[in-house]
mmCIF file of C-alpha atoms in Angstrom:
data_model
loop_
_atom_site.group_PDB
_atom_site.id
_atom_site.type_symbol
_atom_site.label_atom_id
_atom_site.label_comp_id
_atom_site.label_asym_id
_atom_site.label_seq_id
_atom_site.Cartn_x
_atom_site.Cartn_y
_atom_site.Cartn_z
ATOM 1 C CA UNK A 1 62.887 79.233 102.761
ATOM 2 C CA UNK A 2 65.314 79.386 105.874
ATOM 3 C CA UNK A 3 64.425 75.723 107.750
ATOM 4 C CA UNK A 4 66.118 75.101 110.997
ATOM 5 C CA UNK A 5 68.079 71.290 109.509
ATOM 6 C CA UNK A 6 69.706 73.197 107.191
ATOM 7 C CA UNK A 7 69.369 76.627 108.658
ATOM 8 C CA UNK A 8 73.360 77.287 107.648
ATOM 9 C CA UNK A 9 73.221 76.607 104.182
ATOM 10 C CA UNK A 10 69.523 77.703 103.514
ATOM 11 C CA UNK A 11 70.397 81.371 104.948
ATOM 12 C CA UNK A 12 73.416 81.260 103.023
ATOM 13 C CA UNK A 13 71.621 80.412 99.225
ATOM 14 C CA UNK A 14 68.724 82.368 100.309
ATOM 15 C CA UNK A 15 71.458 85.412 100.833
ATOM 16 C CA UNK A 16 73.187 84.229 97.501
ATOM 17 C CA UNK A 17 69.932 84.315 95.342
ATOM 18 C CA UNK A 18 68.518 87.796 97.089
ATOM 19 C CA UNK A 19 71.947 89.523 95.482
ATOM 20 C CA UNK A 20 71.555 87.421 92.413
ATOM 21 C CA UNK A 21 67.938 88.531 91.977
ATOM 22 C CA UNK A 22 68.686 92.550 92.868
ATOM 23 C CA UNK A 23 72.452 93.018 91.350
ATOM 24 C CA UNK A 24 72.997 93.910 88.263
ATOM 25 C CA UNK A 25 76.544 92.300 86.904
ATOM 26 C CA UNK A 26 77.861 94.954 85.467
ATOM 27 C CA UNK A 27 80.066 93.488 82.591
ATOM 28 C CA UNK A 28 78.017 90.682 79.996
ATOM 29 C CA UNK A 29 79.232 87.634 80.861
ATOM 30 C CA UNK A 30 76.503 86.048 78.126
ATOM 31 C CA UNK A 31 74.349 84.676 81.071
ATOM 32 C CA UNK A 32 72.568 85.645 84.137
ATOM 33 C CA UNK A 33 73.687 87.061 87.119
ATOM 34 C CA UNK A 34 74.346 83.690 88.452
ATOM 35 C CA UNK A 35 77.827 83.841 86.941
ATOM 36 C CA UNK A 36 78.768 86.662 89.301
ATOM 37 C CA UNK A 37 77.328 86.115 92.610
ATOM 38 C CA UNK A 38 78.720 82.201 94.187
ATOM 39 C CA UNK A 39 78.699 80.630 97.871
ATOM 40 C CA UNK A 40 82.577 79.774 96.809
ATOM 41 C CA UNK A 41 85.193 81.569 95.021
ATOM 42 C CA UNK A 42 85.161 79.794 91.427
ATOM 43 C CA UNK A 43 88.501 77.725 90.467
ATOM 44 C CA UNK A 44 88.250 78.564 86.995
ATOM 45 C CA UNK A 45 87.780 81.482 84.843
ATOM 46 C CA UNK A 46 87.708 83.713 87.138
ATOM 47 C CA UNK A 47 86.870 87.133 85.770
ATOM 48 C CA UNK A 48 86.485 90.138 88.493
ATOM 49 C CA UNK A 49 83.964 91.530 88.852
ATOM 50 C CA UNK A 50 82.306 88.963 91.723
ATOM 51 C CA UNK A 51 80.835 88.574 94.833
ATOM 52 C CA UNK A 52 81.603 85.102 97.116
ATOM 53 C CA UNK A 53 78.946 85.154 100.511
ATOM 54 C CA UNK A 54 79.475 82.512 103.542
ATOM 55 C CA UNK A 55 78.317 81.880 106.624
ATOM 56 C CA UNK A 56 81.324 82.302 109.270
ATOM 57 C CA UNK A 57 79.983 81.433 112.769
ATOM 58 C CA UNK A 58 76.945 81.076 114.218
ATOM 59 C CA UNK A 59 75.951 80.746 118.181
ATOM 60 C CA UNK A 60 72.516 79.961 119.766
ATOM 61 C CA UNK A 61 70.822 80.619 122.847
ATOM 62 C CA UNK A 62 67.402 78.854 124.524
ATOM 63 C CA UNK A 63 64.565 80.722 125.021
ATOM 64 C CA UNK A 64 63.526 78.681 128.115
ATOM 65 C CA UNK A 65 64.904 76.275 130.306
ATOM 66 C CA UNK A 66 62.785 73.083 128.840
ATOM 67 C CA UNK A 67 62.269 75.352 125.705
ATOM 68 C CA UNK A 68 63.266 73.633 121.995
ATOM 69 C CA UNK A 69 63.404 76.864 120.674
ATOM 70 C CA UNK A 70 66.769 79.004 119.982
ATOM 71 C CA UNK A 71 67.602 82.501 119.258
ATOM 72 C CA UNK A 72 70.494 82.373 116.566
ATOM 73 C CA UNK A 73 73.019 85.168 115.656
ATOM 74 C CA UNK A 74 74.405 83.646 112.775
ATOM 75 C CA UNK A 75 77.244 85.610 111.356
ATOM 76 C CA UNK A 76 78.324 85.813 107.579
ATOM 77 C CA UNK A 77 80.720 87.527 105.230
ATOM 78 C CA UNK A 78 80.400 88.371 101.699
ATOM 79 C CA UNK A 79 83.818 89.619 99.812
ATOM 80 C CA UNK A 80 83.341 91.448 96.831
ATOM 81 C CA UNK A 81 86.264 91.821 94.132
ATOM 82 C CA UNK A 82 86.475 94.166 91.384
ATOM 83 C CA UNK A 83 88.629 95.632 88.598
ATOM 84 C CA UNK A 84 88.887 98.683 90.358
ATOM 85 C CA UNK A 85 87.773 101.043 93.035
ATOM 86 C CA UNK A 86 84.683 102.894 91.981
ATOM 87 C CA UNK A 87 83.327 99.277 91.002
ATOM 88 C CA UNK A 88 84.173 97.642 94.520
ATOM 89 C CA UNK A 89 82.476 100.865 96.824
ATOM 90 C CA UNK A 90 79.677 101.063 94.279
ATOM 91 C CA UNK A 91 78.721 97.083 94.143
ATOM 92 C CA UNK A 92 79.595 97.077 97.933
ATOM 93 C CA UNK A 93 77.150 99.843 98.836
ATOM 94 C CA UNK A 94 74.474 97.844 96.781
ATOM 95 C CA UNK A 95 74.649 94.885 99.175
ATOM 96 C CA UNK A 96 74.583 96.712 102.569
ATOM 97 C CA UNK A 97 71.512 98.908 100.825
ATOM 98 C CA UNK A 98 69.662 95.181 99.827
ATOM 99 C CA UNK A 99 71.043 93.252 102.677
ATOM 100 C CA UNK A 100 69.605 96.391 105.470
ATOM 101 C CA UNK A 101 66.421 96.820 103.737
ATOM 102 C CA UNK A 102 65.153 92.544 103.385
ATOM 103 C CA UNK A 103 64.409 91.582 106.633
ATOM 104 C CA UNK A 104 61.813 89.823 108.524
ATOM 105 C CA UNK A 105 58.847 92.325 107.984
ATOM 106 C CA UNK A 106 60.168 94.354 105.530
ATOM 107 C CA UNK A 107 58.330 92.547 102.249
ATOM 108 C CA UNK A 108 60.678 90.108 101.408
ATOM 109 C CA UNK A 109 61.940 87.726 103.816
ATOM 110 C CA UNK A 110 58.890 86.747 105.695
ATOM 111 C CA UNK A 111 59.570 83.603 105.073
ATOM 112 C CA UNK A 112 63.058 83.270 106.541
ATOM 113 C CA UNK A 113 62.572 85.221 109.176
ATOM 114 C CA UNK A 114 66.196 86.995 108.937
ATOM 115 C CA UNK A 115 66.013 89.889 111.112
ATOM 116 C CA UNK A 116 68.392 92.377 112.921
ATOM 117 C CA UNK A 117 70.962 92.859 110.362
ATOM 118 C CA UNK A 118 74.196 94.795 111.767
ATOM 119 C CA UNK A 119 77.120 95.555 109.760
ATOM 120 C CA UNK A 120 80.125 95.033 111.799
ATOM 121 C CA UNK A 121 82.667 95.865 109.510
ATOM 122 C CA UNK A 122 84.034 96.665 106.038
ATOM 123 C CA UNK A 123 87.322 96.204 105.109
ATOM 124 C CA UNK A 124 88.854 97.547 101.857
ATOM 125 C CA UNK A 125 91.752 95.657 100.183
ATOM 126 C CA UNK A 126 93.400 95.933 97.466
ATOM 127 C CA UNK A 127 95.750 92.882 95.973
ATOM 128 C CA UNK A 128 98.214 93.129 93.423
ATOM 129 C CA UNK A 129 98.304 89.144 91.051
ATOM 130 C CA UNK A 130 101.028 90.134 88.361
ATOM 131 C CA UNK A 131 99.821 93.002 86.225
ATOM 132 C CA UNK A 132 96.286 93.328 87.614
ATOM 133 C CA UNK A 133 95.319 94.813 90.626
ATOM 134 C CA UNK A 134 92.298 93.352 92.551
ATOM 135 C CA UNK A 135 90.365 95.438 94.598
ATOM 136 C CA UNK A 136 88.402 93.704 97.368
ATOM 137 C CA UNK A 137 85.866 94.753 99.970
ATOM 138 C CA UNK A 138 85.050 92.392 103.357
ATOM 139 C CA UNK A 139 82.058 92.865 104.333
ATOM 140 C CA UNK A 140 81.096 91.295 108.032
ATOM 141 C CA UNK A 141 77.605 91.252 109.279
ATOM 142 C CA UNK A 142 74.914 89.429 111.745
ATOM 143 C CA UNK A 143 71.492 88.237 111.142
ATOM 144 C CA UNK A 144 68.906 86.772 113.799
ATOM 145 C CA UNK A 145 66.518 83.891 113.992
ATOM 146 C CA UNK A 146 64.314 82.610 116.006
ATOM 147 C CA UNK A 147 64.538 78.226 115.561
ATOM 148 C CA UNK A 148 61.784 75.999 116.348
#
């Protein structure tokens, strides 16, 4: 649940663990999806494919001169690596397909009342680290939310 305290980091876990709960990791890793989907880019054993989401701005706006309550746009980015092409589009497409369809009134975020996605951008690139090419897709997109 999306409180307004920690409204950053709540939408940003609640984001993490709605990809983590619909995304299938498609190599075994031996464990859950949880070894695939992070809030950070991992510092050690990093093995592509995976999917880092964060929260890169956010701006608010009263609702009423003496009014306590906001309306947020609250801005994040998720970057998805992978071993190649086909696995970057395909795993990218996934997220903008979960991400459009779970929003406030739509079944499954009721409770954190994320609504209004927009997609403002995807950006392909690819990376070249030695012998292995790392194919990476930046995905840039707004949510809503009403504070109290």
């Amino acid at each position: 649940m999306v409180i307004s305290n920690n409204f950053i980091s709540d939408s940003v876990l609640f984001l993490r663990n709605t990809l983590r709960n619909t995304l299938t990791d498609p190599i075994s890793r031996g464990g859950d999806n949880s070894s695939f989907i992070f809030t950070a880019f991992p510092k050690t054993n990093t093995q592509y494919p995976l999917i880092v989401v964060k929260n890169t701005g956010i701006n608010t706006k009263k609702l009423g001169m003496a009014s306590e309550v906001n309306w947020v746009n609250a801005k994040y980015e998720i970057k998805v690596f992978a071993r190649n092409s086909k696995e970057c589009d395909d795993l990218t497409q996934k997220i903008i397909d979960n991400l459009r369809s779970n929003q406030f009134g739509t079944s499954s975020t009721n409770a954190e009342e994320l609504f209004g996605f927009k997609l403002e951008n995807c950006v392909p690139v690819v990376s070249v680290e030695g012998d292995n090419t790392i194919h990476m897709k930046v995905l840039s997109f707004l949510y809503s939310n009403i504070l109290t």
